[in-house]
């Protein structure tokens, strides 16, 4: 019998019609696993606005619960309010609220410099219409001045009105449980879903990790290196590592899992099936 653990799947909007068609297929395949919602990323400064909207509508029209990501850095309140009104008018009621990262060359933080400002603005503008998810960093946000201040800023996002968290990906479950312990001691009691990154490609994984401040432990890096171009062995090893991670997280009380699908069906579907969560 499958367990009642909510799962959610993250996609990024594609740039071409061919990519969009492929995403529809992946969406259809993953929908069969009954996720709580699909989320779609949003480029900072609104750079993927139209493509994010297109994918959101596409999935929503098929009866799927969706959560558009919305980032605030470099943007303005009016544009964000328009987007909130649009989502509300369509009946969409969940948002992943983020600061985002400024594209290189762009200066000026905009009217809402941090995610907590965005969360506050969503509550001011739309009341309780949206369930608001925010980002959490068990291994610390790469620009945070210290672990303690990063925890404090997470707590502030929750005080501003966030209902739930989704973490950056990580491979060390102790980091997640320590983070949860710290925020709970600070009075936070919202659920925080671990963000799960399937391992399918060594160079991509290390590039993402370096860009986000997530740590790929030495033993994983070394093993991936040893497999070289042997993609089958990388996938088999990656599956085993991430499956063990998910099992440990769920055994010790993680309330949900959020999968960074990378717009692919198989790695996420295999994990969900082996975890008996479909
Ligand atoms: P914040 O919570 O604002 O934190 C950013 C930094 O500022 C942290 O170091 C924090 O400690 C610090 N800080 C916060 N408040 C204050 C304050 N008042 N004063 C001083 N410092 C402060 N990016 C995208 O562009 N689009 C996406 O769709 C997207 N989706 C994501 C989904 C998830 C689940 C995650 C984990 C990340 C995602 N990101 C996305 C990346 C994210 O935008 C970056 O990590 C960004 O650098 C921080 O966003 P945040 O919402 O965590 O920011």
XYZ file of C-alpha atoms and ligand atoms in Angstrom:
331
model
C 0.000 0.000 0.000
C 1.392 3.456 -0.823
C 2.052 5.978 1.948
C 0.278 9.329 2.146
C 3.230 11.599 1.601
C 2.471 14.624 -0.590
C 4.805 14.884 -3.568
C 5.251 17.770 -5.980
C 7.140 18.160 -9.256
C 9.076 21.162 -10.504
C 9.525 22.053 -14.174
C 11.241 24.901 -15.952
C 9.620 26.583 -18.983
C 11.112 25.569 -22.304
C 12.325 27.912 -25.049
C 10.994 26.140 -28.156
C 7.748 24.594 -29.414
C 9.454 21.212 -29.537
C 10.504 21.639 -25.892
C 6.970 22.653 -24.919
C 5.546 19.561 -26.615
C 8.030 17.345 -24.789
C 7.092 19.003 -21.507
C 3.424 18.195 -22.133
C 4.347 14.527 -22.494
C 6.436 14.569 -19.306
C 3.587 16.321 -17.504
C 1.111 13.679 -18.665
C 3.388 10.861 -17.539
C 4.118 12.355 -14.127
C 0.486 13.323 -13.566
C -0.233 9.610 -13.234
C 1.725 9.631 -9.973
C -0.886 11.947 -8.394
C 1.312 14.826 -7.246
C -0.132 17.470 -4.970
C 0.983 20.111 -7.480
C 3.317 20.926 -10.358
C 5.423 24.043 -10.023
C 7.004 26.005 -12.876
C 10.028 28.231 -12.428
C 10.073 31.931 -13.308
C 13.144 33.851 -14.498
C 14.166 36.765 -12.276
C 13.002 40.174 -13.507
C 10.144 38.446 -15.377
C 12.490 37.074 -18.042
C 10.380 33.899 -18.584
C 7.039 35.486 -17.790
C 5.248 34.483 -21.021
C 6.728 30.990 -21.132
C 5.962 30.343 -17.458
C 2.393 31.518 -18.002
C 1.973 29.340 -21.101
C 3.096 26.204 -19.258
C 0.987 27.034 -16.201
C -2.170 27.484 -18.299
C -1.391 24.368 -20.288
C -1.199 22.203 -17.177
C -3.995 23.947 -15.326
C -6.400 23.426 -18.237
C -5.742 19.703 -17.924
C -7.043 19.816 -14.374
C -3.665 19.726 -12.652
C -3.016 21.742 -9.488
C -0.222 24.195 -10.332
C 2.037 26.548 -8.429
C 3.700 29.245 -10.520
C 7.031 30.445 -9.139
C 7.181 34.208 -8.812
C 10.384 36.133 -8.182
C 10.593 39.761 -7.135
C 14.141 41.059 -7.471
C 14.500 43.749 -10.131
C 10.734 43.814 -10.724
C 8.042 46.241 -9.607
C 4.885 45.968 -7.531
C 2.535 46.847 -10.360
C 3.725 44.052 -12.641
C 3.650 41.579 -9.787
C 0.149 42.692 -8.756
C -1.044 42.169 -12.355
C 0.313 38.654 -12.344
C -1.280 37.881 -8.967
C -4.634 39.166 -10.242
C -4.307 37.090 -13.386
C -3.581 33.919 -11.429
C -6.404 34.633 -9.030
C -8.855 35.216 -11.888
C -7.933 31.802 -13.321
C -8.497 30.109 -9.968
C -4.822 29.392 -9.273
C -4.272 29.527 -5.542
C -0.713 28.459 -4.842
C 2.481 30.456 -5.479
C 6.160 29.727 -4.871
C 7.451 33.168 -3.755
C 11.144 33.845 -4.331
C 13.632 36.638 -4.468
C 15.383 35.302 -7.591
C 18.868 36.196 -8.768
C 19.529 39.272 -10.867
C 20.618 38.416 -14.424
C 24.260 39.501 -14.891
C 24.512 43.128 -15.921
C 21.152 44.083 -14.389
C 21.424 46.545 -11.533
C 18.826 47.725 -9.035
C 17.015 45.432 -6.655
C 13.564 46.816 -7.496
C 10.725 47.606 -5.108
C 10.770 44.210 -3.420
C 14.399 43.293 -2.721
C 13.847 40.102 -0.671
C 11.426 37.183 -0.725
C 9.974 38.309 2.612
C 8.983 41.622 0.935
C 7.236 39.650 -1.804
C 5.396 37.428 0.690
C 4.230 40.542 2.589
C 3.138 42.176 -0.670
C 1.169 39.075 -1.780
C -0.662 39.060 1.564
C -1.381 42.829 1.315
C -2.568 42.570 -2.266
C -4.361 39.207 -2.352
C -5.161 38.473 1.282
C -5.316 34.769 2.021
C -6.137 33.707 -1.517
C -2.745 32.078 -2.149
C -1.015 29.245 -0.363
C 2.530 30.664 -0.329
C 5.572 28.392 -0.526
C 9.048 29.829 0.100
C 12.608 28.585 -0.398
C 14.665 27.105 2.439
C 18.393 26.373 2.524
C 19.537 23.551 4.852
C 23.139 24.206 3.740
C 22.742 28.006 3.889
C 21.955 30.369 1.023
C 25.244 31.116 -0.797
C 25.007 34.890 -0.178
C 23.899 34.694 3.452
C 26.120 36.530 5.912
C 25.924 33.577 8.332
C 23.877 30.459 9.009
C 22.145 32.213 11.923
C 21.058 35.239 9.878
C 19.843 32.938 7.098
C 17.685 31.052 9.623
C 16.409 34.405 10.897
C 15.483 35.505 7.361
C 13.614 32.244 6.792
C 11.688 32.837 10.016
C 10.855 36.368 8.777
C 9.410 34.959 5.540
C 7.139 32.746 7.596
C 6.109 35.661 9.839
C 5.314 37.644 6.676
C 2.759 34.971 5.717
C 4.392 31.917 4.090
C 2.495 28.654 4.576
C 5.141 26.103 3.592
C 8.773 25.739 2.532
C 10.652 23.865 -0.180
C 14.381 23.343 0.247
C 17.268 23.740 -2.105
C 18.523 20.250 -3.009
C 21.027 18.566 -0.709
C 22.481 15.108 -0.174
C 23.164 15.229 3.551
C 19.941 14.521 5.475
C 21.488 15.797 8.736
C 21.606 19.286 7.215
C 17.829 19.169 6.695
C 17.069 17.894 10.190
C 19.388 20.430 11.803
C 17.735 23.237 9.796
C 14.280 22.024 10.863
C 15.355 21.817 14.466
C 16.662 25.392 14.354
C 13.589 26.914 12.728
C 11.238 24.977 14.998
C 13.129 26.291 18.029
C 12.566 29.757 16.555
C 8.814 29.103 16.599
C 8.238 28.041 12.986
C 5.819 25.153 12.539
C 5.099 25.163 8.794
C 5.909 22.032 6.741
C 9.158 22.185 4.762
C 9.456 19.741 1.865
C 12.974 18.568 1.046
C 13.857 19.442 -2.560
C 15.075 16.243 -4.239
C 17.453 16.367 -7.199
C 17.691 13.063 -9.094
C 21.291 12.285 -10.147
C 21.513 11.441 -13.847
C 24.463 13.421 -15.160
C 27.663 14.191 -13.253
C 28.697 17.471 -14.896
C 25.208 18.980 -14.764
C 24.841 18.047 -11.118
C 28.149 19.640 -10.146
C 27.360 22.766 -12.165
C 23.965 23.177 -10.457
C 25.449 22.491 -7.053
C 28.231 25.034 -7.540
C 25.694 27.624 -8.668
C 23.362 27.122 -5.717
C 25.744 26.485 -2.843
C 24.495 22.891 -2.460
C 27.150 20.409 -1.414
C 27.813 17.238 -3.386
C 29.671 15.062 -0.866
C 33.165 13.902 -1.827
C 32.182 10.228 -1.966
C 29.446 11.012 -4.511
C 31.709 13.237 -6.641
C 34.474 10.619 -6.637
C 32.139 7.799 -7.581
C 30.596 9.845 -10.392
C 34.071 10.744 -11.649
C 35.071 7.082 -11.633
C 32.137 6.204 -13.921
C 33.356 8.670 -16.585
C 31.046 8.391 -19.631
C 29.247 5.297 -18.372
C 25.828 6.921 -18.113
C 24.058 3.704 -17.163
C 26.248 3.248 -14.088
C 25.852 6.948 -13.180
C 22.069 6.627 -13.335
C 22.011 3.385 -11.329
C 24.329 4.808 -8.660
C 22.454 8.139 -8.619
C 19.139 6.373 -8.189
C 20.420 4.332 -5.257
C 21.944 7.378 -3.517
C 18.831 9.536 -3.901
C 16.470 6.686 -2.998
C 18.416 6.126 0.250
C 18.285 9.865 0.952
C 14.501 9.992 0.460
C 13.978 6.902 2.610
C 15.982 8.420 5.451
C 14.155 11.761 5.146
C 10.728 10.130 5.250
C 11.663 7.700 8.028
C 12.779 10.611 10.198
C 9.729 12.775 9.597
C 10.025 14.865 6.411
C 6.406 15.838 5.662
C 6.564 15.852 1.832
C 9.013 15.597 -1.089
C 9.456 18.112 -3.913
C 11.231 16.717 -6.989
C 13.392 18.832 -9.297
C 12.381 16.816 -12.352
C 14.632 18.690 -14.785
C 11.734 18.181 -17.225
C 12.387 14.427 -17.349
C 10.002 11.615 -16.476
C 12.082 8.522 -15.741
C 14.414 9.523 -12.875
C 11.576 11.016 -10.802
C 9.042 8.302 -11.674
C 11.469 5.550 -10.685
C 12.146 7.205 -7.325
C 8.454 7.750 -6.576
C 7.639 4.148 -7.505
C 10.477 2.655 -5.465
C 9.433 4.793 -2.502
C 5.902 3.469 -2.931
C 4.502 7.008 -3.038
C 2.572 6.855 -6.318
P 15.499 35.388 0.193
O 14.713 34.572 1.130
O 15.141 36.810 0.019
O 17.026 35.270 0.646
C 18.076 35.686 -0.218
C 19.299 36.059 0.598
O 19.062 37.306 1.253
C 19.657 35.062 1.697
O 21.041 35.051 1.823
C 18.997 35.676 2.952
O 19.662 35.270 4.142
C 19.163 37.162 2.664
N 18.094 38.008 3.229
C 16.771 37.729 3.266
N 16.088 38.753 3.810
C 16.999 39.700 4.120
C 16.929 40.994 4.706
N 15.766 41.530 5.094
N 18.078 41.699 4.881
C 19.271 41.183 4.498
N 19.406 39.952 3.931
C 18.285 39.229 3.746
N 15.094 31.439 -8.765
C 14.460 31.994 -9.821
O 14.930 32.993 -10.375
N 13.288 31.476 -10.297
C 12.696 30.393 -9.749
O 11.647 29.954 -10.197
C 13.333 29.786 -8.603
N 12.779 28.733 -7.970
C 13.356 28.254 -6.812
C 12.718 27.225 -6.112
C 13.254 26.729 -4.933
C 12.520 25.651 -4.179
C 14.502 27.241 -4.463
C 15.120 26.664 -3.209
C 15.152 28.241 -5.153
C 14.592 28.762 -6.335
N 15.187 29.809 -7.041
C 14.555 30.359 -8.137
C 16.481 30.339 -6.621
C 16.326 31.541 -5.685
O 15.662 32.588 -6.334
C 17.725 31.975 -5.259
O 18.291 31.017 -4.403
C 17.814 33.371 -4.670
O 19.199 33.715 -4.558
C 17.230 33.503 -3.280
O 15.884 33.440 -3.305
P 15.057 33.380 -1.913
O 13.661 33.446 -2.264
O 15.541 32.265 -1.083
O 15.547 34.766 -1.266
